[in-house]
Amino acid sequence: MANFETVPGKSSYDVVIVGGAIMGASVAWFLASNPAFDGRILVVERDPSYCQSSTALSNSCIRQQFSSEINVRISQFGARYLKAFREEMGDERVPDIHTHFFGYMYLAGNEDFAAHLQKTVSMQAELGAGSRIMTPDEIAAAYPFYRTDDIVLGAHNLRDEGYFDGGTMFEWWRRLARERGVEFVTGDVVGIDVEAGRARAVRLASGERIGCGWVVNAAGPRAARVAAMAGRALPVEPRKRYTWVFAAAEPLDRALPLTIDPSGVHVRSDGGYYMVGATPDDDPAVEPDDFAADHSLWEDKVWPVLAHRIPAFEAIRVVNEWVGHYAYNTLDQNAVVGPDDEVENLLYVNGFSGHGLQQSPAMGRGIAEWITTGGWQTLDLSSLQIGRIRRGIRQDEAAII
């Protein structure tokens, strides 16, 4: 558990960040390391153990195989950042980020999804991603353990796709941000005072009222609750996502790409084990502290899919399992980033619907640039701003797993 104070050291800050997991830490680091910013930063985190945070319960992967151009560009930025992490951090104590780029493999079980994959792979390739379409015979030749007789085609990429050590990135962002003066406190934000179109202060459950120049909503699955404190609506809610780690009696003879079966079940290599994730068929919003598991999901859905797609996985043994939460954007499953349209100093970095960890480098840098320059610099994130939500304009991301 991080050792945070419980009472802020000042009565006001230039930036107050609500939520100190991966997005809050990213914003804090990129602001603190930006030469154009010399203000005071406060991060308020309700649970410094982070044990139930989406960050801690993430499967920590990165890919370029998205259906929208902006998400491809965001992840390409993230991949470059990971590979230059020590240089980016500017500190010889910082380790390299461990990666295992075993790739992603989307499998199409019908002609409609096959056409969708062909279209998205073409777009990704134009942006410089290594995505390619594979026929069932090509898939079987490269990965002979798959059953492919019910597959139309696959979309595959080995370049900068797979696992990365998000925990190390998170730890060093937080550690070096604190060394540069960012204050992290344990607390619960219970109110945001808005006057004349600006957030003037945040109120903590402990009774403190903290003045603010900017408020950054980095509250993950609790983002809608934080937005509501400022009188704003945000279509983000907690949704359960299940993960299992298993050992196989007959391990595969090569790394398993993160394979997205037509059923939605996805599985990948995980060191000497394998990791599989799934969405429950009944997928309602849940309370942010509801992590109760439906144990029938494994027997009724996940294991049968694994044994069908990879017959060697008929004999497997679960060694770990957990339930995490997506901060799920119910409009279009895409991020909401940047300024509110009415509360001018309220900034969102929310609604990533499962791809927040890999997008966090671009998001932290983008929010830091907005605060210091009033606009997007490294990447144009304007298509992800909340204006589309207010107008009901969908910016759909179809590649959600």
Short mmCIF file of N, CA, C and O in Angstrom, two decimals, residues 133-205:
data_model
loop_
_atom_site.label_atom_id
_atom_site.label_comp_id
_atom_site.label_asym_id
_atom_site.label_seq_id
_atom_site.Cartn_x
_atom_site.Cartn_y
_atom_site.Cartn_z
N ILE A 133 -4.35 -9.71 -43.05
CA ILE A 133 -5.40 -10.72 -43.11
C ILE A 133 -4.76 -12.07 -43.39
O ILE A 133 -3.86 -12.19 -44.24
N MET A 134 -5.23 -13.10 -42.67
CA MET A 134 -4.74 -14.46 -42.89
C MET A 134 -5.92 -15.37 -43.23
O MET A 134 -6.99 -15.26 -42.62
N THR A 135 -5.72 -16.25 -44.19
CA THR A 135 -6.73 -17.27 -44.51
C THR A 135 -6.67 -18.37 -43.45
O THR A 135 -5.68 -18.50 -42.71
N PRO A 136 -7.70 -19.20 -43.38
CA PRO A 136 -7.63 -20.33 -42.44
C PRO A 136 -6.41 -21.22 -42.65
O PRO A 136 -5.81 -21.69 -41.67
N ASP A 137 -6.03 -21.44 -43.90
CA ASP A 137 -4.85 -22.27 -44.15
C ASP A 137 -3.58 -21.59 -43.64
O ASP A 137 -2.69 -22.25 -43.08
N GLU A 138 -3.49 -20.29 -43.83
CA GLU A 138 -2.32 -19.56 -43.34
C GLU A 138 -2.27 -19.56 -41.81
O GLU A 138 -1.19 -19.68 -41.21
N ILE A 139 -3.43 -19.42 -41.20
CA ILE A 139 -3.49 -19.48 -39.73
C ILE A 139 -3.03 -20.84 -39.24
O ILE A 139 -2.22 -20.96 -38.32
N ALA A 140 -3.54 -21.90 -39.88
CA ALA A 140 -3.20 -23.26 -39.46
C ALA A 140 -1.71 -23.56 -39.66
O ALA A 140 -1.10 -24.28 -38.86
N ALA A 141 -1.12 -22.97 -40.69
CA ALA A 141 0.31 -23.20 -40.93
C ALA A 141 1.16 -22.49 -39.87
O ALA A 141 2.18 -23.03 -39.42
N ALA A 142 0.76 -21.28 -39.48
CA ALA A 142 1.53 -20.52 -38.49
C ALA A 142 1.26 -20.98 -37.07
O ALA A 142 2.16 -20.95 -36.22
N TYR A 143 0.01 -21.41 -36.82
CA TYR A 143 -0.40 -21.80 -35.47
C TYR A 143 -1.23 -23.08 -35.57
O TYR A 143 -2.46 -23.05 -35.54
N PRO A 144 -0.57 -24.22 -35.70
CA PRO A 144 -1.30 -25.46 -36.01
C PRO A 144 -2.19 -25.97 -34.88
O PRO A 144 -2.96 -26.92 -35.10
N PHE A 145 -2.16 -25.33 -33.73
CA PHE A 145 -2.99 -25.79 -32.61
C PHE A 145 -4.43 -25.29 -32.69
O PHE A 145 -5.29 -25.76 -31.97
N TYR A 146 -4.72 -24.30 -33.58
CA TYR A 146 -6.09 -23.80 -33.69
C TYR A 146 -6.98 -24.76 -34.48
O TYR A 146 -6.54 -25.38 -35.46
N ARG A 147 -8.24 -24.81 -34.11
CA ARG A 147 -9.25 -25.38 -35.00
C ARG A 147 -9.73 -24.24 -35.90
O ARG A 147 -10.17 -23.19 -35.41
N THR A 148 -9.68 -24.43 -37.22
CA THR A 148 -9.99 -23.34 -38.15
C THR A 148 -11.10 -23.70 -39.14
O THR A 148 -11.39 -22.89 -40.03
N ASP A 149 -11.72 -24.86 -39.02
CA ASP A 149 -12.71 -25.26 -40.03
C ASP A 149 -13.98 -24.41 -39.97
O ASP A 149 -14.77 -24.43 -40.92
N ASP A 150 -14.19 -23.67 -38.90
CA ASP A 150 -15.35 -22.78 -38.81
C ASP A 150 -14.95 -21.31 -38.83
O ASP A 150 -15.71 -20.43 -38.42
N ILE A 151 -13.73 -21.02 -39.32
CA ILE A 151 -13.20 -19.65 -39.38
C ILE A 151 -13.14 -19.20 -40.84
O ILE A 151 -12.68 -19.94 -41.72
N VAL A 152 -13.60 -17.98 -41.10
CA VAL A 152 -13.55 -17.42 -42.45
C VAL A 152 -12.18 -16.82 -42.72
O VAL A 152 -11.59 -17.03 -43.78
N LEU A 153 -11.67 -16.05 -41.76
CA LEU A 153 -10.33 -15.47 -41.86
C LEU A 153 -9.92 -14.93 -40.50
O LEU A 153 -10.72 -14.91 -39.55
N GLY A 154 -8.69 -14.49 -40.42
CA GLY A 154 -8.20 -13.88 -39.20
C GLY A 154 -7.48 -12.58 -39.50
O GLY A 154 -7.00 -12.36 -40.62
N ALA A 155 -7.40 -11.70 -38.50
CA ALA A 155 -6.61 -10.47 -38.58
C ALA A 155 -5.51 -10.58 -37.53
O ALA A 155 -5.77 -10.81 -36.35
N HIS A 156 -4.27 -10.41 -37.98
CA HIS A 156 -3.12 -10.75 -37.15
C HIS A 156 -2.10 -9.63 -37.21
O HIS A 156 -1.92 -8.98 -38.24
N ASN A 157 -1.40 -9.40 -36.08
CA ASN A 157 -0.32 -8.42 -36.05
C ASN A 157 0.63 -8.81 -34.93
O ASN A 157 0.22 -8.98 -33.79
N LEU A 158 1.90 -8.93 -35.25
CA LEU A 158 2.94 -9.23 -34.26
C LEU A 158 3.74 -8.00 -33.87
O LEU A 158 4.56 -8.06 -32.96
N ARG A 159 3.52 -6.88 -34.55
CA ARG A 159 4.33 -5.70 -34.29
C ARG A 159 3.72 -4.87 -33.16
O ARG A 159 2.62 -4.34 -33.29
N ASP A 160 4.44 -4.75 -32.07
CA ASP A 160 4.03 -3.90 -30.94
C ASP A 160 2.66 -4.28 -30.38
O ASP A 160 1.92 -3.42 -29.90
N GLU A 161 2.34 -5.57 -30.42
CA GLU A 161 1.08 -6.05 -29.86
C GLU A 161 1.36 -7.20 -28.91
O GLU A 161 2.06 -8.16 -29.26
N GLY A 162 0.80 -7.11 -27.73
CA GLY A 162 0.96 -8.16 -26.74
C GLY A 162 0.97 -7.59 -25.34
O GLY A 162 0.32 -6.59 -25.05
N TYR A 163 1.75 -8.20 -24.47
CA TYR A 163 1.81 -7.83 -23.05
C TYR A 163 2.86 -6.75 -22.81
O TYR A 163 3.91 -6.74 -23.46
N PHE A 164 2.58 -5.85 -21.85
CA PHE A 164 3.62 -4.97 -21.32
C PHE A 164 3.42 -4.83 -19.82
O PHE A 164 2.31 -5.01 -19.30
N ASP A 165 4.49 -4.51 -19.12
CA ASP A 165 4.45 -4.41 -17.66
C ASP A 165 3.90 -3.05 -17.25
O ASP A 165 4.64 -2.12 -16.95
N GLY A 166 2.57 -2.95 -17.24
CA GLY A 166 1.93 -1.71 -16.86
C GLY A 166 2.15 -1.33 -15.42
O GLY A 166 2.14 -0.14 -15.07
N GLY A 167 2.38 -2.32 -14.55
CA GLY A 167 2.61 -2.03 -13.14
C GLY A 167 3.87 -1.22 -12.92
O GLY A 167 3.90 -0.31 -12.08
N THR A 168 4.93 -1.56 -13.65
CA THR A 168 6.18 -0.79 -13.52
C THR A 168 5.99 0.63 -14.02
O THR A 168 6.48 1.59 -13.40
N MET A 169 5.31 0.80 -15.13
CA MET A 169 5.04 2.15 -15.64
C MET A 169 4.27 2.97 -14.61
O MET A 169 4.63 4.12 -14.32
N PHE A 170 3.22 2.39 -14.06
CA PHE A 170 2.40 3.06 -13.06
C PHE A 170 3.24 3.46 -11.83
O PHE A 170 3.18 4.59 -11.35
N GLU A 171 4.04 2.53 -11.33
CA GLU A 171 4.83 2.78 -10.12
C GLU A 171 5.81 3.93 -10.33
O GLU A 171 5.95 4.81 -9.47
N TRP A 172 6.47 3.98 -11.48
CA TRP A 172 7.47 5.02 -11.69
C TRP A 172 6.83 6.36 -12.02
O TRP A 172 7.37 7.41 -11.64
N TRP A 173 5.72 6.38 -12.69
CA TRP A 173 4.99 7.64 -12.85
C TRP A 173 4.66 8.24 -11.49
O TRP A 173 4.90 9.42 -11.23
N ARG A 174 4.11 7.41 -10.64
CA ARG A 174 3.67 7.89 -9.33
C ARG A 174 4.87 8.29 -8.47
O ARG A 174 4.88 9.34 -7.83
N ARG A 175 5.90 7.45 -8.48
CA ARG A 175 7.08 7.71 -7.65
C ARG A 175 7.78 9.00 -8.05
O ARG A 175 8.08 9.86 -7.20
N LEU A 176 8.02 9.19 -9.34
CA LEU A 176 8.75 10.37 -9.77
C LEU A 176 7.88 11.62 -9.73
O LEU A 176 8.40 12.73 -9.54
N ALA A 177 6.58 11.46 -9.90
CA ALA A 177 5.70 12.61 -9.73
C ALA A 177 5.77 13.12 -8.30
O ALA A 177 5.85 14.34 -8.05
N ARG A 178 5.76 12.22 -7.34
CA ARG A 178 5.86 12.62 -5.93
C ARG A 178 7.22 13.29 -5.66
O ARG A 178 7.29 14.28 -4.93
N GLU A 179 8.28 12.76 -6.25
CA GLU A 179 9.59 13.37 -6.06
C GLU A 179 9.63 14.79 -6.62
O GLU A 179 10.41 15.63 -6.14
N ARG A 180 8.80 15.06 -7.62
CA ARG A 180 8.75 16.40 -8.20
C ARG A 180 7.70 17.29 -7.54
O ARG A 180 7.39 18.36 -8.07
N GLY A 181 7.17 16.84 -6.43
CA GLY A 181 6.31 17.70 -5.64
C GLY A 181 4.83 17.45 -5.73
O GLY A 181 4.04 18.15 -5.07
N VAL A 182 4.40 16.47 -6.53
CA VAL A 182 2.98 16.16 -6.59
C VAL A 182 2.56 15.54 -5.26
O VAL A 182 3.23 14.65 -4.73
N GLU A 183 1.46 16.02 -4.72
CA GLU A 183 0.98 15.54 -3.43
C GLU A 183 -0.15 14.53 -3.65
O GLU A 183 -1.15 14.84 -4.28
N PHE A 184 0.04 13.33 -3.15
CA PHE A 184 -1.00 12.28 -3.17
C PHE A 184 -1.59 12.18 -1.77
O PHE A 184 -0.83 12.08 -0.79
N VAL A 185 -2.89 12.21 -1.66
CA VAL A 185 -3.54 12.02 -0.37
C VAL A 185 -4.60 10.93 -0.49
O VAL A 185 -5.19 10.72 -1.55
N THR A 186 -4.81 10.23 0.63
CA THR A 186 -5.90 9.27 0.72
C THR A 186 -7.16 10.03 1.11
O THR A 186 -7.18 10.70 2.15
N GLY A 187 -8.18 9.94 0.31
CA GLY A 187 -9.41 10.64 0.62
C GLY A 187 -10.49 10.34 -0.39
O GLY A 187 -10.23 9.73 -1.43
N ASP A 188 -11.69 10.78 -0.07
CA ASP A 188 -12.84 10.55 -0.93
C ASP A 188 -13.44 11.90 -1.29
O ASP A 188 -13.85 12.65 -0.40
N VAL A 189 -13.44 12.23 -2.58
CA VAL A 189 -14.08 13.47 -3.03
C VAL A 189 -15.59 13.27 -2.99
O VAL A 189 -16.11 12.31 -3.57
N VAL A 190 -16.29 14.17 -2.29
CA VAL A 190 -17.74 14.05 -2.15
C VAL A 190 -18.49 15.21 -2.79
O VAL A 190 -19.72 15.17 -2.87
N GLY A 191 -17.78 16.21 -3.29
CA GLY A 191 -18.47 17.33 -3.92
C GLY A 191 -17.51 18.19 -4.72
O GLY A 191 -16.30 18.24 -4.45
N ILE A 192 -18.06 18.84 -5.74
CA ILE A 192 -17.32 19.82 -6.54
C ILE A 192 -18.18 21.08 -6.61
O ILE A 192 -19.32 21.03 -7.08
N ASP A 193 -17.66 22.17 -6.09
CA ASP A 193 -18.41 23.43 -6.08
C ASP A 193 -18.20 24.16 -7.39
O ASP A 193 -17.06 24.48 -7.76
N VAL A 194 -19.29 24.42 -8.10
CA VAL A 194 -19.24 25.09 -9.40
C VAL A 194 -19.96 26.43 -9.28
O VAL A 194 -21.10 26.49 -8.81
N GLU A 195 -19.28 27.48 -9.73
CA GLU A 195 -19.87 28.81 -9.75
C GLU A 195 -19.48 29.49 -11.05
O GLU A 195 -18.31 29.46 -11.45
N ALA A 196 -20.46 30.09 -11.71
CA ALA A 196 -20.22 30.86 -12.94
C ALA A 196 -19.42 30.07 -13.97
O ALA A 196 -18.49 30.59 -14.60
N GLY A 197 -19.78 28.80 -14.14
CA GLY A 197 -19.16 27.99 -15.19
C GLY A 197 -17.77 27.49 -14.89
O GLY A 197 -17.07 27.02 -15.79
N ARG A 198 -17.35 27.55 -13.61
CA ARG A 198 -16.03 27.06 -13.23
C ARG A 198 -16.12 26.26 -11.94
O ARG A 198 -16.91 26.58 -11.05
N ALA A 199 -15.31 25.19 -11.87
CA ALA A 199 -15.16 24.47 -10.62
C ALA A 199 -14.26 25.30 -9.72
O ALA A 199 -13.12 25.61 -10.08
N ARG A 200 -14.78 25.65 -8.54
CA ARG A 200 -14.02 26.51 -7.63
C ARG A 200 -13.31 25.71 -6.55
O ARG A 200 -12.27 26.15 -6.03
N ALA A 201 -13.87 24.58 -6.16
CA ALA A 201 -13.28 23.79 -5.08
C ALA A 201 -13.80 22.37 -5.13
O ALA A 201 -14.88 22.10 -5.67
N VAL A 202 -13.02 21.44 -4.58
CA VAL A 202 -13.49 20.09 -4.33
C VAL A 202 -13.63 19.91 -2.84
O VAL A 202 -12.88 20.50 -2.05
N ARG A 203 -14.62 19.13 -2.43
CA ARG A 203 -14.87 18.87 -1.01
C ARG A 203 -14.58 17.40 -0.72
O ARG A 203 -14.98 16.52 -1.47
N LEU A 204 -13.87 17.16 0.37
CA LEU A 204 -13.50 15.81 0.77
C LEU A 204 -14.40 15.32 1.89
O LEU A 204 -14.96 16.11 2.66
N ALA A 205 -14.52 14.00 1.99
CA ALA A 205 -15.36 13.41 3.03
C ALA A 205 -14.86 13.77 4.42
O ALA A 205 -15.64 13.81 5.38
#
